[in-house]
Amino acid sequence: GMQSYLQALLSLYKLYCPELVTITLPGKMKTYFKNSEGPWKAAITTVRRRNQENSPLSQPLFLGTAQPQSRKRKWNTHLMIPASSTNTNNLEGDREKNCIDLYSTNESFPVEKLQTFSQLLQNIHHLEFPSQMGSVLTNPLLLHYMNCIKDESIYLRLYYWMGQTLQEECTWCVADNNRYEEEFKDFLETVYKVECFLQEGFSSCEEFLYKSLPLWDGICCRSQILRLVSWIPLSSFSEMKSHLYDPLAQLFFTSSLYFKCSVLESLKELLQNWLNWHMIHLDSESDA
């Protein structure tokens, strides 16, 4: 049968070598190989460090405890588009086999040269995306491309990258990461602006919110988190109740009036976004 870890491996093969995988795989992938104890270990480590700082006697007790190494990657608000990772040797072999390849070196248009909207229109079927999908978030021309051409491989690459980044950089799920809160805020703000531009939420953001909201204190990155909540795709009531409403309700009844109003505003925008999406799809179906 189709095991989850095999499905995840096949999805990667289909992403980079689609000719090797002929079976149909779901577009929305779950997070496999996850470590469910990560947030709890991070919380325990944070409490230990806090007690260690408050009590001088506890200092020798934790000398043997290995502190987790920070895997923090410095964020740059002006991300440079990296060089493309097209494999020239493979493309040469394809041309020798007389295979039609829109991403061949003679026909492809690298994103480093993409400067104007007219260039995008002229080369929209020969565009060569960067090797690091994070640079797409800060490039309006590439976002226009994503909005016009629904390329599953692009969304999957961005899904894997964004999901891993959100998991590693979350300031309340990773121990000793509070000093990077401002950078994490900027990143969440960038993701929110991209969702507004594309008029749809990312599935990786949805999974991140469902996993992190039960651990959220309602204070850290509050504005950014509630904005991302407004772009969660509506699903079954039971799923949204357990993953979204219940964690927010615990904070709602114990927080200030300002927080309560912020949550209600976020849920109102969530409903508006869903109604707009529904109307757009009804119009497109009627036109077809």
Short mmCIF file of C-alpha atoms in Angstrom, two decimals, residues 1-3 6-11 13-15 17-26 152:
data_model
loop_
_atom_site.label_atom_id
_atom_site.label_comp_id
_atom_site.label_asym_id
_atom_site.label_seq_id
_atom_site.Cartn_x
_atom_site.Cartn_y
_atom_site.Cartn_z
CA GLY A 1 0.00 0.00 0.00
CA MET A 2 0.87 3.66 -0.13
CA GLN A 3 2.79 4.30 3.07
CA LEU A 6 6.96 6.43 0.66
CA GLN A 7 4.39 8.97 -0.48
CA ALA A 8 6.57 11.80 0.82
CA LEU A 9 9.62 10.38 -0.96
CA LEU A 10 7.72 9.90 -4.22
CA SER A 11 6.45 13.48 -4.04
CA TYR A 13 10.92 12.54 -6.96
CA LYS A 14 7.89 13.84 -8.83
CA LEU A 15 8.86 17.40 -7.97
CA CYS A 17 12.05 14.28 -11.86
CA PRO A 18 8.36 14.11 -12.87
CA GLU A 19 9.07 11.68 -15.71
CA LEU A 20 10.07 9.02 -13.15
CA VAL A 21 6.75 9.06 -11.25
CA THR A 22 3.57 8.26 -13.16
CA ILE A 23 1.14 7.78 -10.26
CA THR A 24 -1.12 10.53 -8.96
CA LEU A 25 -0.10 12.08 -5.66
CA PRO A 26 -2.16 14.49 -3.50
CA GLU A 152 2.06 22.49 -8.96
#
